[in-house]
Amino acid sequence: MALRTIITAPDPRLKIKAKPVGTVDDSVRRLMDDMVETMYHAIGIGLAAPQVGVAKRVIVVDVAREGEEPRPMRIADPEILWRSAATTEANEGCLSLPEHYADVTRAAEIRLRYRDHDNEVREIAANGLLATCVQHEIDHLDGILFVDHISSLKRGMILRKLAKAKRTKALEPA
Ligand code: NI
């Protein structure tokens, strides 16, 4: 396994629509394993392939709480089959928008179909943090960031701060 570099916004690679993988083969499994390692290293609960510069429909999530056994999920070609009309609001962050958070409203419950790391098609129901996290990560596969769900005023403020942080970092001596 290897750590991959996480892309931060603003970056055009975070705005693309990722392509289905079709079959989970060794190269996709390697990508999934790298993403799990990268997510844990960054202390995140989810990561999507476009965030590491790969335009494929692959996400990994682990919503286990601190002290609990890790339960990483490796998900390819996810499809939300059903969303509840009931919604829930959560304070979301994103490894590609470091140090910024906002309340986002999403479906409280979803039914999800995907291919796992063994290329088996699975269907699960998700609610709570898992439902929120999966919807956030699937958004990444369509070039959507959590700030796209909030007011343009707040989004603009966050993206300007991130752009400025990037410029400052570029000026730092190596
Ligand atoms: Ni994210």
PDB file of C-alpha atoms and ligand atoms in Angstrom:
ATOM      1  CA  MET A   1       0.000   0.000   0.000  1.00  0.00           C
ATOM      2  CA  ALA A   2       1.110   3.536  -0.582  1.00  0.00           C
ATOM      3  CA  LEU A   3       0.031   6.969   0.544  1.00  0.00           C
ATOM      4  CA  ARG A   4      -1.381   9.166  -2.208  1.00  0.00           C
ATOM      5  CA  THR A   5      -1.395  12.955  -2.252  1.00  0.00           C
ATOM      6  CA  ILE A   6      -4.752  14.550  -1.466  1.00  0.00           C
ATOM      7  CA  ILE A   7      -5.714  17.393  -3.804  1.00  0.00           C
ATOM      8  CA  THR A   8      -7.144  20.477  -2.129  1.00  0.00           C
ATOM      9  CA  ALA A   9      -9.639  22.968  -3.567  1.00  0.00           C
ATOM     10  CA  PRO A  10      -9.722  24.971  -5.696  1.00  0.00           C
ATOM     11  CA  ASP A  11      -8.492  22.480  -8.305  1.00  0.00           C
ATOM     12  CA  PRO A  12     -10.107  21.494 -11.641  1.00  0.00           C
ATOM     13  CA  ARG A  13      -9.466  17.791 -10.876  1.00  0.00           C
ATOM     14  CA  LEU A  14     -12.078  18.026  -8.110  1.00  0.00           C
ATOM     15  CA  LYS A  15     -14.714  19.196 -10.589  1.00  0.00           C
ATOM     16  CA  ILE A  16     -14.649  16.323 -13.074  1.00  0.00           C
ATOM     17  CA  LYS A  17     -17.188  13.521 -13.504  1.00  0.00           C
ATOM     18  CA  ALA A  18     -15.414  10.245 -12.706  1.00  0.00           C
ATOM     19  CA  LYS A  19     -15.781   7.146 -14.912  1.00  0.00           C
ATOM     20  CA  PRO A  20     -17.212   3.772 -13.784  1.00  0.00           C
ATOM     21  CA  VAL A  21     -14.620   1.033 -13.207  1.00  0.00           C
ATOM     22  CA  GLY A  22     -16.936  -1.784 -14.398  1.00  0.00           C
ATOM     23  CA  THR A  23     -14.878  -4.576 -12.852  1.00  0.00           C
ATOM     24  CA  VAL A  24     -12.906  -4.435  -9.623  1.00  0.00           C
ATOM     25  CA  ASP A  25      -9.565  -5.919 -10.673  1.00  0.00           C
ATOM     26  CA  ASP A  26      -6.141  -5.851  -9.033  1.00  0.00           C
ATOM     27  CA  SER A  27      -5.429  -2.278 -10.103  1.00  0.00           C
ATOM     28  CA  VAL A  28      -8.721  -1.041  -8.618  1.00  0.00           C
ATOM     29  CA  ARG A  29      -8.036  -3.058  -5.437  1.00  0.00           C
ATOM     30  CA  ARG A  30      -4.614  -1.410  -5.186  1.00  0.00           C
ATOM     31  CA  LEU A  31      -6.240   1.996  -5.584  1.00  0.00           C
ATOM     32  CA  MET A  32      -8.801   1.126  -2.854  1.00  0.00           C
ATOM     33  CA  ASP A  33      -6.060  -0.045  -0.469  1.00  0.00           C
ATOM     34  CA  ASP A  34      -4.007   3.103  -1.096  1.00  0.00           C
ATOM     35  CA  MET A  35      -7.085   5.241  -0.518  1.00  0.00           C
ATOM     36  CA  VAL A  36      -7.874   3.512   2.805  1.00  0.00           C
ATOM     37  CA  GLU A  37      -4.305   4.072   3.967  1.00  0.00           C
ATOM     38  CA  THR A  38      -4.378   7.701   2.793  1.00  0.00           C
ATOM     39  CA  MET A  39      -7.734   8.293   4.528  1.00  0.00           C
ATOM     40  CA  TYR A  40      -6.498   6.888   7.855  1.00  0.00           C
ATOM     41  CA  HIS A  41      -3.254   8.854   7.576  1.00  0.00           C
ATOM     42  CA  ALA A  42      -5.220  12.071   7.043  1.00  0.00           C
ATOM     43  CA  ILE A  43      -7.639  11.115   9.874  1.00  0.00           C
ATOM     44  CA  GLY A  44     -10.656  11.254   7.585  1.00  0.00           C
ATOM     45  CA  ILE A  45     -13.814   9.137   7.497  1.00  0.00           C
ATOM     46  CA  GLY A  46     -14.151   9.076   3.716  1.00  0.00           C
ATOM     47  CA  LEU A  47     -12.175   9.622   0.535  1.00  0.00           C
ATOM     48  CA  ALA A  48     -13.072   9.609  -3.147  1.00  0.00           C
ATOM     49  CA  ALA A  49     -10.687   8.705  -5.991  1.00  0.00           C
ATOM     50  CA  PRO A  50     -10.850  12.168  -7.645  1.00  0.00           C
ATOM     51  CA  GLN A  51      -9.372  13.571  -4.399  1.00  0.00           C
ATOM     52  CA  VAL A  52      -6.185  11.621  -5.145  1.00  0.00           C
ATOM     53  CA  GLY A  53      -6.264  12.594  -8.821  1.00  0.00           C
ATOM     54  CA  VAL A  54      -7.889   9.406 -10.153  1.00  0.00           C
ATOM     55  CA  ALA A  55     -11.035   9.963 -12.259  1.00  0.00           C
ATOM     56  CA  LYS A  56     -12.685   6.646 -11.315  1.00  0.00           C
ATOM     57  CA  ARG A  57     -15.902   5.942  -9.423  1.00  0.00           C
ATOM     58  CA  VAL A  58     -14.259   4.565  -6.288  1.00  0.00           C
ATOM     59  CA  ILE A  59     -14.782   5.681  -2.698  1.00  0.00           C
ATOM     60  CA  VAL A  60     -13.675   4.417   0.698  1.00  0.00           C
ATOM     61  CA  VAL A  61     -15.346   5.162   4.029  1.00  0.00           C
ATOM     62  CA  ASP A  62     -14.901   4.175   7.638  1.00  0.00           C
ATOM     63  CA  VAL A  63     -17.280   5.713  10.150  1.00  0.00           C
ATOM     64  CA  ALA A  64     -16.166   3.593  13.126  1.00  0.00           C
ATOM     65  CA  ARG A  65     -15.733   5.742  16.216  1.00  0.00           C
ATOM     66  CA  GLU A  66     -12.473   6.165  18.053  1.00  0.00           C
ATOM     67  CA  GLY A  67     -11.735   3.072  20.111  1.00  0.00           C
ATOM     68  CA  GLU A  68     -13.917   0.880  17.882  1.00  0.00           C
ATOM     69  CA  GLU A  69     -12.540  -1.748  15.524  1.00  0.00           C
ATOM     70  CA  PRO A  70     -11.873  -0.109  12.116  1.00  0.00           C
ATOM     71  CA  ARG A  71     -14.415  -1.084   9.456  1.00  0.00           C
ATOM     72  CA  PRO A  72     -13.226   0.233   6.124  1.00  0.00           C
ATOM     73  CA  MET A  73     -15.639  -0.052   3.201  1.00  0.00           C
ATOM     74  CA  ARG A  74     -14.190  -0.223  -0.308  1.00  0.00           C
ATOM     75  CA  ILE A  75     -16.840   0.867  -2.784  1.00  0.00           C
ATOM     76  CA  ALA A  76     -16.755   0.943  -6.589  1.00  0.00           C
ATOM     77  CA  ASP A  77     -19.438   2.245  -8.967  1.00  0.00           C
ATOM     78  CA  PRO A  78     -21.840   3.239  -6.169  1.00  0.00           C
ATOM     79  CA  GLU A  79     -25.446   3.851  -7.091  1.00  0.00           C
ATOM     80  CA  ILE A  80     -27.993   5.367  -4.739  1.00  0.00           C
ATOM     81  CA  LEU A  81     -31.140   3.311  -5.378  1.00  0.00           C
ATOM     82  CA  TRP A  82     -33.343   5.197  -2.949  1.00  0.00           C
ATOM     83  CA  ARG A  83     -33.176   8.278  -0.731  1.00  0.00           C
ATOM     84  CA  SER A  84     -35.555   8.951   2.146  1.00  0.00           C
ATOM     85  CA  ALA A  85     -37.700  12.064   1.975  1.00  0.00           C
ATOM     86  CA  ALA A  86     -36.611  12.700   5.560  1.00  0.00           C
ATOM     87  CA  THR A  87     -33.436  14.742   5.724  1.00  0.00           C
ATOM     88  CA  THR A  88     -30.723  15.260   8.273  1.00  0.00           C
ATOM     89  CA  GLU A  89     -28.258  18.078   8.790  1.00  0.00           C
ATOM     90  CA  ALA A  90     -24.617  17.416   9.651  1.00  0.00           C
ATOM     91  CA  ASN A  91     -21.583  19.607  10.099  1.00  0.00           C
ATOM     92  CA  GLU A  92     -19.368  18.386   7.254  1.00  0.00           C
ATOM     93  CA  GLY A  93     -15.708  18.764   6.517  1.00  0.00           C
ATOM     94  CA  CYS A  94     -13.597  17.432   3.654  1.00  0.00           C
ATOM     95  CA  LEU A  95      -9.939  16.452   3.301  1.00  0.00           C
ATOM     96  CA  SER A  96      -9.892  18.578   0.125  1.00  0.00           C
ATOM     97  CA  LEU A  97     -11.150  21.657   2.006  1.00  0.00           C
ATOM     98  CA  PRO A  98      -8.958  21.484   5.086  1.00  0.00           C
ATOM     99  CA  GLU A  99     -10.087  23.346   8.190  1.00  0.00           C
ATOM    100  CA  HIS A 100     -13.454  24.391   6.760  1.00  0.00           C
ATOM    101  CA  TYR A 101     -16.810  23.089   7.942  1.00  0.00           C
ATOM    102  CA  ALA A 102     -20.456  23.790   7.157  1.00  0.00           C
ATOM    103  CA  ASP A 103     -23.891  22.369   7.915  1.00  0.00           C
ATOM    104  CA  VAL A 104     -25.193  20.374   4.953  1.00  0.00           C
ATOM    105  CA  THR A 105     -28.672  18.863   4.590  1.00  0.00           C
ATOM    106  CA  ARG A 106     -28.916  15.427   2.965  1.00  0.00           C
ATOM    107  CA  ALA A 107     -31.255  12.421   2.870  1.00  0.00           C
ATOM    108  CA  ALA A 108     -31.350  10.768   6.297  1.00  0.00           C
ATOM    109  CA  GLU A 109     -31.441   7.250   4.854  1.00  0.00           C
ATOM    110  CA  ILE A 110     -30.312   5.718   1.584  1.00  0.00           C
ATOM    111  CA  ARG A 111     -30.224   2.379  -0.161  1.00  0.00           C
ATOM    112  CA  LEU A 112     -26.924   1.796  -1.943  1.00  0.00           C
ATOM    113  CA  ARG A 113     -25.726  -0.668  -4.567  1.00  0.00           C
ATOM    114  CA  TYR A 114     -21.997  -1.032  -5.300  1.00  0.00           C
ATOM    115  CA  ARG A 115     -19.196  -3.420  -6.145  1.00  0.00           C
ATOM    116  CA  ASP A 116     -16.968  -4.385  -3.247  1.00  0.00           C
ATOM    117  CA  HIS A 117     -13.229  -5.181  -3.345  1.00  0.00           C
ATOM    118  CA  ASP A 118     -14.033  -8.770  -4.452  1.00  0.00           C
ATOM    119  CA  ASN A 119     -16.086  -7.414  -7.378  1.00  0.00           C
ATOM    120  CA  GLU A 120     -19.274  -8.680  -5.692  1.00  0.00           C
ATOM    121  CA  VAL A 121     -22.374  -6.539  -6.141  1.00  0.00           C
ATOM    122  CA  ARG A 122     -23.771  -5.552  -2.750  1.00  0.00           C
ATOM    123  CA  GLU A 123     -26.833  -3.682  -1.592  1.00  0.00           C
ATOM    124  CA  ILE A 124     -26.994  -2.013   1.785  1.00  0.00           C
ATOM    125  CA  ALA A 125     -29.191   0.401   3.691  1.00  0.00           C
ATOM    126  CA  ALA A 126     -27.395   3.252   5.412  1.00  0.00           C
ATOM    127  CA  ASN A 127     -28.451   5.923   7.870  1.00  0.00           C
ATOM    128  CA  GLY A 128     -26.797   8.314  10.297  1.00  0.00           C
ATOM    129  CA  LEU A 129     -23.171   9.219   9.710  1.00  0.00           C
ATOM    130  CA  LEU A 130     -22.683   6.452   7.130  1.00  0.00           C
ATOM    131  CA  ALA A 131     -25.509   7.811   4.940  1.00  0.00           C
ATOM    132  CA  THR A 132     -24.134  11.351   5.194  1.00  0.00           C
ATOM    133  CA  CYS A 133     -20.590  10.231   4.452  1.00  0.00           C
ATOM    134  CA  VAL A 134     -21.525   8.039   1.463  1.00  0.00           C
ATOM    135  CA  GLN A 135     -23.576  10.857  -0.112  1.00  0.00           C
ATOM    136  CA  HIS A 136     -20.681  13.287   0.422  1.00  0.00           C
ATOM    137  CA  GLU A 137     -18.192  10.881  -1.219  1.00  0.00           C
ATOM    138  CA  ILE A 138     -20.479  10.025  -4.151  1.00  0.00           C
ATOM    139  CA  ASP A 139     -20.844  13.771  -4.776  1.00  0.00           C
ATOM    140  CA  HIS A 140     -17.061  13.887  -5.304  1.00  0.00           C
ATOM    141  CA  LEU A 141     -17.477  11.401  -8.190  1.00  0.00           C
ATOM    142  CA  ASP A 142     -19.681  13.983  -9.909  1.00  0.00           C
ATOM    143  CA  GLY A 143     -17.402  16.933  -9.201  1.00  0.00           C
ATOM    144  CA  ILE A 144     -19.539  18.215  -6.332  1.00  0.00           C
ATOM    145  CA  LEU A 145     -18.021  19.461  -3.078  1.00  0.00           C
ATOM    146  CA  PHE A 146     -19.905  19.995   0.186  1.00  0.00           C
ATOM    147  CA  VAL A 147     -19.588  23.751  -0.304  1.00  0.00           C
ATOM    148  CA  ASP A 148     -21.744  23.385  -3.442  1.00  0.00           C
ATOM    149  CA  HIS A 149     -24.648  22.651  -1.062  1.00  0.00           C
ATOM    150  CA  ILE A 150     -24.317  25.885   0.940  1.00  0.00           C
ATOM    151  CA  SER A 151     -24.898  29.557   0.123  1.00  0.00           C
ATOM    152  CA  SER A 152     -22.746  31.024  -2.637  1.00  0.00           C
ATOM    153  CA  LEU A 153     -21.637  33.704  -0.203  1.00  0.00           C
ATOM    154  CA  LYS A 154     -20.227  31.183   2.273  1.00  0.00           C
ATOM    155  CA  ARG A 155     -18.835  28.992  -0.529  1.00  0.00           C
ATOM    156  CA  GLY A 156     -17.015  31.967  -2.059  1.00  0.00           C
ATOM    157  CA  MET A 157     -15.527  32.868   1.311  1.00  0.00           C
ATOM    158  CA  ILE A 158     -14.208  29.347   1.926  1.00  0.00           C
ATOM    159  CA  LEU A 159     -12.791  28.932  -1.607  1.00  0.00           C
ATOM    160  CA  ARG A 160     -11.070  32.324  -1.476  1.00  0.00           C
ATOM    161  CA  LYS A 161      -9.438  31.407   1.839  1.00  0.00           C
ATOM    162  CA  LEU A 162      -8.252  28.066   0.419  1.00  0.00           C
ATOM    163  CA  ALA A 163      -6.873  29.737  -2.730  1.00  0.00           C
ATOM    164  CA  LYS A 164      -5.029  32.227  -0.567  1.00  0.00           C
ATOM    165  CA  ALA A 165      -3.631  29.449   1.651  1.00  0.00           C
ATOM    166  CA  LYS A 166      -2.350  27.705  -1.504  1.00  0.00           C
ATOM    167  CA  ARG A 167      -0.634  30.876  -2.764  1.00  0.00           C
ATOM    168  CA  THR A 168       0.996  31.408   0.634  1.00  0.00           C
ATOM    169  CA  LYS A 169       2.181  27.786   0.691  1.00  0.00           C
ATOM    170  CA  ALA A 170       3.647  28.128  -2.826  1.00  0.00           C
ATOM    171  CA  LEU A 171       5.740  31.062  -1.599  1.00  0.00           C
ATOM    172  CA  GLU A 172       7.172  29.180   1.368  1.00  0.00           C
ATOM    173  CA  PRO A 173      10.798  28.136   0.963  1.00  0.00           C
ATOM    174  CA  ALA A 174      11.106  24.407   0.240  1.00  0.00           C
TER     175      ALA A 174
HETATM  176 NI    NI B   1     -14.848  15.336   0.767  1.00  0.00          NI
END
